[in-house]
Tab-separated table of C-alpha atoms and ligand atoms in Angstrom:
chain	number	residue	atom	x	y	z
A	899	MET	CA	7.506	-6.588	-8.566
A	900	THR	CA	5.828	-8.949	-11.331
A	901	PRO	CA	7.078	-12.644	-12.142
A	902	SER	CA	9.456	-11.371	-14.757
A	903	GLU	CA	11.116	-8.727	-12.669
A	904	PRO	CA	14.510	-9.140	-11.171
A	905	THR	CA	14.911	-8.868	-7.425
A	906	PRO	CA	14.615	-4.968	-6.086
A	907	PRO	CA	17.422	-3.911	-4.305
A	908	GLY	CA	15.588	-3.766	-0.755
A	909	ILE	CA	14.137	-6.949	-0.932
A	910	ALA	CA	17.865	-9.133	-2.029
A	911	ALA	CA	19.007	-6.757	1.138
A	912	LEU	CA	16.403	-8.260	3.103
A	913	GLU	CA	17.072	-11.967	1.855
A	914	ALA	CA	20.772	-11.233	2.263
A	915	TRP	CA	20.512	-9.967	5.821
A	916	GLY	CA	18.274	-13.296	6.903
A	917	LEU	CA	20.382	-16.021	4.883
A	918	ALA	CA	23.134	-14.707	6.785
A	919	ARG	CA	21.783	-15.856	9.822
A	920	CYS	CA	19.484	-18.873	8.796
A	921	PRO	CA	21.192	-20.249	5.643
A	922	LEU	CA	18.541	-21.632	3.149
A	923	ARG	CA	19.148	-25.502	4.545
A	924	ASP	CA	18.452	-24.515	8.142
A	925	LEU	CA	14.925	-22.944	7.094
A	926	ARG	CA	13.225	-25.604	9.156
A	927	ARG	CA	14.109	-23.887	12.462
A	928	LEU	CA	11.912	-20.577	11.440
A	929	GLU	CA	9.567	-22.551	11.034
A	930	PRO	CA	8.013	-21.883	14.502
A	931	GLN	CA	8.832	-18.624	14.696
A	932	VAL	CA	7.016	-17.769	11.305
A	933	ALA	CA	3.919	-19.294	12.338
A	934	THR	CA	3.723	-17.719	16.042
A	935	LEU	CA	4.393	-14.316	14.000
A	936	SER	CA	1.818	-15.320	11.187
A	937	ALA	CA	-0.761	-15.730	14.138
A	938	ALA	CA	0.172	-12.285	16.349
A	939	PHE	CA	-0.716	-10.437	12.968
A	940	THR	CA	-3.424	-11.753	12.080
A	941	ALA	CA	-5.373	-11.987	15.506
A	942	GLU	CA	-6.712	-9.098	16.971
A	943	ARG	CA	-3.740	-7.783	19.715
A	944	PRO	CA	-4.290	-7.080	23.534
A	945	GLU	CA	-2.885	-3.743	23.855
A	946	ALA	CA	0.105	-4.171	26.060
A	947	PHE	CA	1.261	-5.803	23.379
A	948	VAL	CA	4.540	-8.131	24.206
A	949	PRO	CA	7.505	-6.972	21.975
A	950	TYR	CA	8.128	-10.304	19.817
A	951	LEU	CA	10.858	-9.186	17.907
A	952	ASP	CA	13.456	-9.350	20.249
A	953	THR	CA	14.861	-12.725	19.660
A	954	PRO	CA	17.663	-13.370	16.864
A	955	ASP	CA	15.727	-15.988	15.408
A	956	ALA	CA	12.309	-14.121	15.555
A	957	LEU	CA	13.973	-10.961	13.442
A	958	THR	CA	15.634	-13.585	10.965
A	959	ALA	CA	12.138	-15.165	10.192
A	960	TYR	CA	10.833	-11.419	10.024
A	961	ALA	CA	13.492	-10.403	7.204
A	962	LEU	CA	12.332	-13.844	5.301
A	963	ALA	CA	9.112	-14.255	5.503
A	964	PHE	CA	7.070	-11.217	6.449
A	965	ALA	CA	9.232	-8.019	5.417
A	966	PRO	CA	9.625	-8.900	1.788
A	967	GLN	CA	5.775	-8.478	1.773
A	968	THR	CA	5.731	-5.290	3.157
A	969	TYR	CA	8.440	-4.242	0.819
A	970	ALA	CA	5.567	-5.188	-1.990
A	971	ARG	CA	2.988	-3.405	-0.458
A	972	VAL	CA	5.028	-0.333	0.248
A	973	SER	CA	5.976	-0.384	-2.941
A	974	ALA	CA	2.623	-0.817	-4.610
A	975	ALA	CA	1.122	1.547	-2.393
A	976	LEU	CA	3.230	4.622	-2.758
A	977	ALA	CA	3.605	4.299	-6.755
A	978	GLY	CA	-0.414	4.624	-7.002
A	979	ILE	CA	-0.344	7.797	-4.968
A	980	LEU	CA	2.499	9.214	-6.201
A	981	ALA	CA	0.933	8.854	-10.072
A	982	ARG	CA	-2.058	11.238	-8.697
A	983	LEU	CA	0.029	13.647	-6.773
A	984	PRO	CA	1.823	17.005	-8.193
A	985	ALA	CA	5.606	16.348	-8.847
A	986	TRP	CA	7.830	16.162	-5.667
A	987	PRO	CA	10.832	18.711	-5.191
A	988	LYS	CA	14.170	17.418	-6.507
A	989	ARG	CA	15.922	16.916	-3.416
A	990	THR	CA	16.715	13.931	-0.900
A	991	LEU	CA	13.610	13.211	0.564
A	992	ARG	CA	12.955	13.252	4.330
A	993	VAL	CA	11.151	9.825	5.447
A	994	LEU	CA	10.155	8.548	8.781
A	995	ASP	CA	9.036	4.864	9.058
A	996	LEU	CA	7.311	4.813	12.652
A	997	GLY	CA	7.073	1.324	13.826
A	998	CYS	CA	9.612	0.056	11.265
A	999	GLY	CA	10.736	-3.225	12.459
A	1000	LEU	CA	13.523	-4.322	9.500
A	1001	ALA	CA	12.957	-0.959	8.221
A	1002	SER	CA	11.465	-2.592	4.871
A	1003	ALA	CA	9.207	0.467	3.987
A	1004	SER	CA	12.152	2.360	4.220
A	1005	LEU	CA	13.943	0.126	1.790
A	1006	ALA	CA	11.016	0.244	-0.664
A	1007	ALA	CA	10.680	4.180	-0.741
A	1008	LYS	CA	14.446	4.192	-0.814
A	1009	ASP	CA	14.136	1.790	-4.392
A	1010	LEU	CA	11.389	4.222	-5.445
A	1011	LEU	CA	12.046	7.531	-5.042
A	1012	GLY	CA	15.976	7.189	-5.281
A	1013	PRO	CA	18.517	8.624	-2.017
A	1014	ILE	CA	16.191	9.125	0.925
A	1015	GLU	CA	17.334	10.290	4.510
A	1016	PRO	CA	15.029	8.145	6.546
A	1017	THR	CA	14.453	8.205	10.113
A	1018	CYS	CA	13.777	4.755	11.331
A	1019	VAL	CA	11.611	4.533	15.049
A	1020	ASP	CA	10.403	1.448	16.828
A	1021	TRP	CA	10.733	0.304	20.567
A	1022	SER	CA	12.458	-2.345	19.721
A	1023	GLU	CA	15.979	-2.478	20.324
A	1024	SER	CA	17.244	-5.788	18.407
A	1025	ALA	CA	15.277	-4.387	15.414
A	1026	LEU	CA	16.850	-0.688	15.444
A	1027	ALA	CA	20.405	-2.803	15.386
A	1028	ALA	CA	19.406	-4.729	12.377
A	1029	VAL	CA	18.141	-1.589	10.434
A	1030	LYS	CA	21.692	-0.057	11.207
A	1031	GLU	CA	23.054	-2.824	9.098
A	1032	LEU	CA	20.098	-3.285	6.413
A	1033	LEU	CA	20.475	0.612	5.866
A	1034	PRO	CA	22.988	2.401	6.985
A	1035	GLU	CA	22.003	6.043	6.211
A	1036	ALA	CA	18.886	5.693	8.606
A	1037	LYS	CA	18.633	7.586	11.650
A	1038	THR	CA	17.527	5.503	14.125
A	1039	LEU	CA	15.631	6.074	17.459
A	1040	ARG	CA	14.332	3.924	20.095
A	1041	ALA	CA	11.008	5.687	21.181
A	1042	ASP	CA	7.070	4.409	22.607
A	1043	LEU	CA	5.385	5.605	19.366
A	1044	ARG	CA	2.544	6.065	22.062
A	1045	ARG	CA	4.676	9.087	23.315
A	1046	TYR	CA	6.706	10.435	20.464
A	1047	THR	CA	6.040	13.682	18.844
A	1048	PRO	CA	7.954	14.004	15.326
A	1049	GLU	CA	9.783	17.120	14.593
A	1050	GLY	CA	9.917	17.242	10.800
A	1051	PRO	CA	9.661	18.554	8.368
A	1052	TYR	CA	9.336	15.136	6.900
A	1053	ASP	CA	8.225	14.456	3.041
A	1054	LEU	CA	6.724	10.814	4.119
A	1055	ILE	CA	5.464	9.690	7.102
A	1056	ILE	CA	4.475	5.589	7.065
A	1057	ALA	CA	3.448	3.128	9.290
A	1058	SER	CA	3.298	0.071	8.126
A	1059	PHE	CA	1.020	-2.522	10.401
A	1060	ALA	CA	1.990	-0.273	13.270
A	1061	VAL	CA	-1.032	2.374	13.955
A	1062	ASN	CA	-3.526	-0.526	15.110
A	1063	GLU	CA	-0.697	-2.413	17.303
A	1064	CYS	CA	-0.394	1.115	19.035
A	1065	TRP	CA	-3.801	2.261	19.185
A	1066	PRO	CA	-6.915	0.130	18.981
A	1067	ASP	CA	-8.918	3.489	19.819
A	1068	PRO	CA	-9.326	5.452	16.395
A	1069	GLN	CA	-9.685	8.314	18.616
A	1070	ALA	CA	-6.100	8.170	20.119
A	1071	ALA	CA	-4.756	7.136	16.888
A	1072	ALA	CA	-6.213	10.519	15.213
A	1073	ALA	CA	-4.797	12.549	17.930
A	1074	ALA	CA	-1.352	10.707	16.946
A	1075	LEU	CA	-1.988	11.370	13.580
A	1076	ARG	CA	-2.500	15.316	13.712
A	1077	ARG	CA	0.896	15.362	15.430
A	1078	TRP	CA	2.170	13.543	12.652
A	1079	ALA	CA	0.386	15.612	10.045
A	1080	ASP	CA	2.036	18.510	12.076
A	1081	ALA	CA	5.360	17.234	10.957
A	1082	LEU	CA	4.618	17.179	7.232
A	1083	ALA	CA	7.034	19.353	4.767
A	1084	THR	CA	5.192	22.191	3.454
A	1085	ASP	CA	7.124	22.396	0.342
A	1086	ALA	CA	6.265	19.531	-1.412
A	1087	PRO	CA	3.030	16.957	-1.572
A	1088	ALA	CA	3.976	15.235	1.585
A	1089	PHE	CA	1.902	12.712	2.751
A	1090	ILE	CA	1.341	10.017	5.714
A	1091	LEU	CA	0.827	6.473	4.451
A	1092	LEU	CA	-0.476	4.079	7.052
A	1093	LEU	CA	-1.102	-0.128	6.025
A	1094	GLU	CA	-2.746	-2.059	7.781
A	1095	PRO	CA	-3.846	-6.229	7.341
A	1096	ALA	CA	-7.185	-6.325	5.526
A	1097	ASN	CA	-9.090	-8.099	8.019
A	1098	ARG	CA	-12.120	-7.034	9.624
A	1099	ALA	CA	-10.666	-6.037	12.739
A	1100	SER	CA	-8.016	-3.396	10.948
A	1101	VAL	CA	-10.152	-2.049	8.335
A	1102	PRO	CA	-12.906	-0.723	10.177
A	1103	ARG	CA	-10.292	1.307	12.567
A	1104	LEU	CA	-9.196	2.954	9.197
A	1105	HIS	CA	-12.390	3.820	8.410
A	1106	ALA	CA	-12.906	5.313	11.650
A	1107	LEU	CA	-9.643	6.831	11.365
A	1108	ARG	CA	-10.548	8.722	8.381
A	1109	GLY	CA	-14.058	9.943	9.629
A	1110	LEU	CA	-12.139	11.390	12.264
A	1111	LEU	CA	-9.601	13.722	10.425
A	1112	PRO	CA	-11.727	15.100	7.777
A	1113	ASP	CA	-9.687	18.005	7.555
A	1114	LEU	CA	-6.776	16.608	5.794
A	1115	PRO	CA	-6.219	15.649	1.778
A	1116	LEU	CA	-7.452	12.551	1.084
A	1117	TYR	CA	-4.894	10.174	-1.155
A	1118	ALA	CA	-5.889	6.799	-0.518
A	1119	PRO	CA	-8.291	4.763	-0.841
A	1120	CYS	CA	-11.213	6.709	-1.455
A	1121	PRO	CA	-11.615	8.558	-4.401
A	1122	HIS	CA	-14.346	10.756	-2.433
A	1123	ARG	CA	-14.933	11.760	0.850
A	1124	GLY	CA	-18.278	10.701	1.429
A	1125	PRO	CA	-19.077	7.308	3.439
A	1126	CYS	CA	-17.980	4.102	2.482
A	1127	PRO	CA	-20.417	2.325	0.530
A	1128	LEU	CA	-18.728	-0.971	1.183
A	1129	ASN	CA	-19.868	-0.877	4.805
A	1130	PRO	CA	-23.057	-2.631	4.085
A	1131	VAL	CA	-21.684	-4.715	1.408
A	1132	GLN	CA	-18.698	-6.232	1.945
A	1133	ASP	CA	-18.204	-6.242	5.850
A	1134	GLY	CA	-16.276	-2.872	5.277
A	1135	VAL	CA	-13.055	-4.864	4.135
A	1136	CYS	CA	-11.941	-2.409	1.606
A	1137	HIS	CA	-8.668	-3.520	0.373
A	1138	ASP	CA	-5.904	-3.457	-2.464
A	1139	VAL	CA	-4.544	-6.787	-3.554
A	1140	ARG	CA	-0.890	-6.438	-5.695
A	1141	ARG	CA	0.558	-9.851	-7.025
A	1142	PHE	CA	3.641	-10.739	-5.375
A	1143	ARG	CA	7.167	-12.769	-6.682
A	1144	PRO	CA	8.253	-14.109	-3.055
A	1145	GLY	CA	12.234	-15.342	-3.318
A	1146	ARG	CA	12.993	-18.559	-2.822
A	1147	PRO	CA	13.666	-18.417	1.180
A	1148	LEU	CA	9.786	-17.265	1.299
A	1149	VAL	CA	8.820	-19.879	-0.850
A	1150	LEU	CA	10.505	-22.773	0.734
A	1151	LEU	CA	8.784	-21.627	4.142
A	1152	CYS	CA	5.648	-21.235	2.676
A	1153	ARG	CA	5.775	-24.268	1.033
A	1154	ARG	CA	5.838	-26.541	4.220
A	1155	LEU	CA	3.900	-24.462	6.111
A	1156	ARG	CA	1.475	-24.425	3.263
A	1157	ARG	CA	0.574	-20.855	2.901
A	1158	THR	CA	0.602	-19.278	-0.999
A	1159	VAL	CA	2.172	-16.084	-1.407
A	1160	SER	CA	1.678	-14.969	-4.808
A	1161	ASP	CA	-0.158	-11.921	-3.911
A	1162	VAL	CA	-0.037	-9.618	-1.016
A	1163	LYS	CA	-3.358	-7.882	0.457
A	1164	TYR	CA	-3.593	-4.696	2.381
A	1165	ALA	CA	-5.972	-2.218	3.715
A	1166	LEU	CA	-4.512	1.537	3.393
A	1167	LEU	CA	-5.348	5.439	4.241
A	1168	ALA	CA	-3.116	8.046	3.333
A	1169	PHE	CA	-3.352	11.664	3.890
A	1170	GLY	CA	-1.924	15.059	3.166
A	1171	ARG	CA	-1.266	17.930	4.985
A	1172	PRO	CA	-4.080	20.378	6.304
A	1173	GLY	CA	-4.490	22.861	3.107
A	1174	GLY	CA	-1.798	20.220	1.085
A	1175	PRO	CA	-3.148	19.670	-2.790
A	1176	GLN	CA	-5.553	17.291	-3.585
A	1177	ALA	CA	-4.884	13.801	-5.070
A	1178	GLU	CA	-5.848	13.833	-9.234
A	1179	GLY	CA	-9.249	12.617	-9.850
A	1180	PHE	CA	-10.696	12.858	-6.191
A	1181	GLY	CA	-14.111	13.838	-6.283
A	1182	ASP	CA	-14.554	13.359	-9.901
A	1183	PRO	CA	-17.370	11.300	-11.005
A	1184	ASP	CA	-15.301	9.571	-13.716
A	1185	PHE	CA	-12.638	8.696	-11.794
A	1186	LEU	CA	-12.969	5.188	-9.971
A	1187	ARG	CA	-11.312	2.719	-7.544
A	1188	LEU	CA	-11.394	-1.080	-8.918
A	1189	ILE	CA	-12.246	-2.707	-5.857
A	1190	GLY	CA	-12.954	-6.270	-7.279
A	1191	PRO	CA	-11.145	-8.685	-9.640
A	1192	VAL	CA	-11.561	-7.474	-13.402
A	1193	ASP	CA	-13.753	-10.489	-14.768
A	1194	LYS	CA	-15.181	-11.552	-18.313
A	1195	GLY	CA	-18.585	-11.015	-18.270
A	1196	LYS	CA	-20.990	-12.149	-21.487
A	1197	GLY	CA	-19.615	-9.442	-24.273
A	1198	VAL	CA	-17.785	-7.245	-21.206
A	1199	LEU	CA	-15.255	-6.834	-19.319
A	1200	ALA	CA	-16.717	-5.948	-15.668
A	1201	CYS	CA	-15.314	-4.869	-12.263
A	1202	ARG	CA	-16.933	-3.586	-8.881
A	1203	VAL	CA	-15.569	-0.175	-8.568
A	1204	CYS	CA	-16.271	2.824	-6.247
A	1205	MET	CA	-16.297	6.199	-8.061
A	1206	GLY	CA	-15.476	9.530	-7.432
A	1207	ASP	CA	-19.493	10.300	-6.531
A	1208	GLY	CA	-18.824	7.661	-3.666
A	1209	ALA	CA	-21.061	5.172	-5.340
A	1210	VAL	CA	-20.256	1.710	-5.602
A	1211	ARG	CA	-21.434	0.377	-9.347
A	1212	ARG	CA	-20.516	-2.744	-11.429
A	1213	LEU	CA	-18.336	-1.497	-13.946
A	1214	GLU	CA	-18.870	-2.520	-17.778
A	1215	LEU	CA	-16.267	-2.444	-21.062
A	1216	PRO	CA	-18.061	-4.109	-24.147
A	1217	THR	CA	-15.000	-6.368	-25.833
A	1218	ALA	CA	-15.944	-6.201	-29.389
A	1219	ALA	CA	-14.211	-2.675	-29.664
A	1220	LEU	CA	-11.570	-3.257	-27.485
A	1221	PRO	CA	-8.228	-4.842	-29.287
A	1222	THR	CA	-7.314	-8.286	-28.263
A	1223	GLU	CA	-3.896	-6.796	-26.070
A	1224	ARG	CA	-6.318	-3.753	-24.586
A	1225	ARG	CA	-8.269	-6.854	-22.988
A	1226	HIS	CA	-5.410	-9.119	-21.766
A	1227	ALA	CA	-3.714	-5.502	-19.893
A	1228	LEU	CA	-7.076	-4.487	-18.584
A	1229	LEU	CA	-7.344	-8.508	-17.195
A	1230	GLN	CA	-4.005	-7.939	-15.677
A	1231	ARG	CA	-5.234	-4.884	-12.996
A	1232	GLN	CA	-6.173	-5.890	-9.687
A	1233	ARG	CA	-8.432	-4.416	-6.628
A	1234	GLY	CA	-7.219	-0.694	-5.731
A	1235	ASP	CA	-5.762	0.048	-9.119
A	1236	CYS	CA	-7.659	3.630	-10.176
A	1237	ALA	CA	-8.393	4.795	-13.347
A	1238	TRP	CA	-10.358	7.324	-15.126
A	1239	LEU	CA	-13.531	6.626	-17.616
A	1240	ASP	CA	-12.460	6.540	-21.263
A	1241	GLY	CA	-12.827	6.218	-24.671
A	1242	PRO	CA	-15.907	7.806	-26.609
A	1243	LEU	CA	-18.536	10.157	-24.021
A	1244	ASP	CA	-21.593	8.864	-25.437
A	1245	ALA	CA	-20.634	5.441	-24.255
A	1246	ARG	CA	-20.223	6.289	-20.969
A	1247	ARG	CA	-23.723	5.857	-19.407
A	1248	GLN	CA	-25.075	4.612	-16.789
A	1249	VAL	CA	-27.891	2.355	-16.373
A	1250	ALA	CA	-29.805	-0.013	-14.047
A	1251	LEU	CA	-30.588	2.839	-12.016
A	1252	GLY	CA	-26.964	3.823	-11.806
A	1253	ALA	CA	-25.957	0.536	-10.767
A	1254	ILE	CA	-23.991	0.123	-13.826
A	1255	GLN	CA	-21.416	2.076	-15.417
A	1256	ARG	CA	-20.353	1.772	-18.922
A	1257	ALA	CA	-17.339	2.900	-20.647
A	1258	ALA	CA	-15.374	2.348	-24.039
A	1259	ASP	CA	-12.307	1.942	-21.619
A	1260	LEU	CA	-10.201	3.140	-18.562
A	1261	ARG	CA	-7.011	4.853	-18.428
A	1262	PHE	CA	-4.871	4.359	-15.997
A	1263	PRO	CA	-2.517	6.939	-14.351
A	1264	ASP	CA	0.347	4.149	-15.167
A	1265	ASP	CA	-0.970	3.968	-18.732
A	1266	PRO	CA	1.608	4.628	-21.283
A	1267	PRO	CA	0.768	8.108	-22.853
A	1268	PRO	CA	-1.197	7.340	-25.970
A	1269	ALA	CA	0.460	7.311	-29.415
A	1270	LEU	CA	0.210	10.277	-31.930
A	1271	ASP	CA	-1.685	8.319	-34.157
A	1272	ASP	CA	-4.477	7.919	-31.460
A	1273	LEU	CA	-4.903	11.123	-30.792
A	1274	ASP	CA	-7.731	12.261	-33.720
A	1275	ASP	CA	-7.686	16.165	-32.315
A	1276	PHE	CA	-4.243	16.538	-32.788
A	1277	SER	CA	-2.174	18.165	-35.178
A	1278	PHE	CA	0.614	20.120	-35.888
A	1279	SER	CA	2.789	21.818	-37.758
A	1280	ILE	CA	6.535	22.231	-38.548
B	1600	SAM	C1	3.868	-5.729	12.641
B	1600	SAM	S1	5.794	-4.888	12.877
B	1600	SAM	C2	5.829	-3.907	11.515
B	1600	SAM	C3	7.130	-3.548	11.232
B	1600	SAM	C4	7.162	-2.953	9.734
B	1600	SAM	N1	6.892	-1.649	9.665
B	1600	SAM	C5	6.600	-3.836	8.568
B	1600	SAM	O1	5.735	-3.504	8.238
B	1600	SAM	O2	7.616	-4.595	8.072
B	1600	SAM	C6	5.375	-3.838	13.837
B	1600	SAM	C7	6.484	-3.193	14.645
B	1600	SAM	O3	6.013	-1.902	15.380
B	1600	SAM	C8	6.818	-2.039	16.724
B	1600	SAM	N2	6.128	-1.280	17.630
B	1600	SAM	C9	4.575	-1.935	18.595
B	1600	SAM	N3	4.185	-1.065	19.368
B	1600	SAM	C10	4.609	0.098	19.186
B	1600	SAM	C11	5.238	1.338	19.916
B	1600	SAM	N4	4.380	1.303	21.003
B	1600	SAM	N5	6.180	2.416	20.092
B	1600	SAM	C12	7.478	1.836	19.040
B	1600	SAM	N6	7.555	0.751	18.149
B	1600	SAM	C13	6.176	-0.350	18.093
B	1600	SAM	C14	7.545	-3.283	16.759
B	1600	SAM	O4	8.558	-3.458	17.652
B	1600	SAM	C15	7.229	-3.423	15.126
B	1600	SAM	O5	8.537	-3.634	14.907
């Protein structure tokens, strides 16, 4: 969601649900709940984790302060992956939301994909009761995820901020993910999407999980199957960042708690089913993922990138040949965006022993198609 866009229906539903339980004038009442939940989500959690959504104010605080951020993370992650997969079948898509909380991941999937058949699973009875109000079409199931095997078939399985909470041990998580992969539909580019906090406790577990499931096609975050080149240089905290426009309740809660939420940060991991299609660009040495912000350098736009050949490089795009509008558009790109090297082939060079990748431009999967005038090898006759 960018600053000029209207509030998406899913976020509007979460805000309306929360404000019906705590109007704006009473928001101060939720501040202790927001602070407690926030600490619980950022700290390392004990395995026998106590259910924390079981009081009305905790649920309301979750709806107003956390669920909209889940919505933004899931929308961004899904859009990035879908742009690189074959088209999905034209039927209602079946979505399984594991550790659903208030089903904000399902709400995001619904707004992006059109009508869906959602199944929402959680062990919190009060969260599931709220899901019935927020997403009446959802089938809800109360279960402990550690003992749950989905039946399927599902086109999309999402577990947002739930896997590390259920399985601190990646081996146990990998065993669960194999069961989930068995429930993925075979007539669609179906996949599992995991989201976790972008911190030093969560991300190494996602890396471990990625290594334990080498036979499942990898759709995000890495454009390659090699070892993560960030491990030695960035504490392994590979993550995405997306701009976020918080709604009024969240702004008011954050203002008093002195927090800023002008963007959302998250770590992610997405797998297809065994034998499923590869994501476009995967393993392509001309494909890359931005792993830092795009900055202005001396005569170049520069960014750290993870390439399809498994290397981390500094990408440099000389600015002299880039129209101003294009420069602005490139500066808006964020950590986690994927793209192909673009522009004339002779401008694509590696220098400094492969530490620097040069190119004239980038082509992002969501860039509008080039205008006919820009296609120099295009000709047609009537
Ligand atoms: C941090 S919340 C995330 C909620 C939602 N997916 C989101 O991203 O906004 C974690 C959710 O997982 C649920 N959960 C944690 N452990 C669980 C378990 N063992 N079985 C079922 N649900 C569990 C919690 O009740 C909670 O709703």
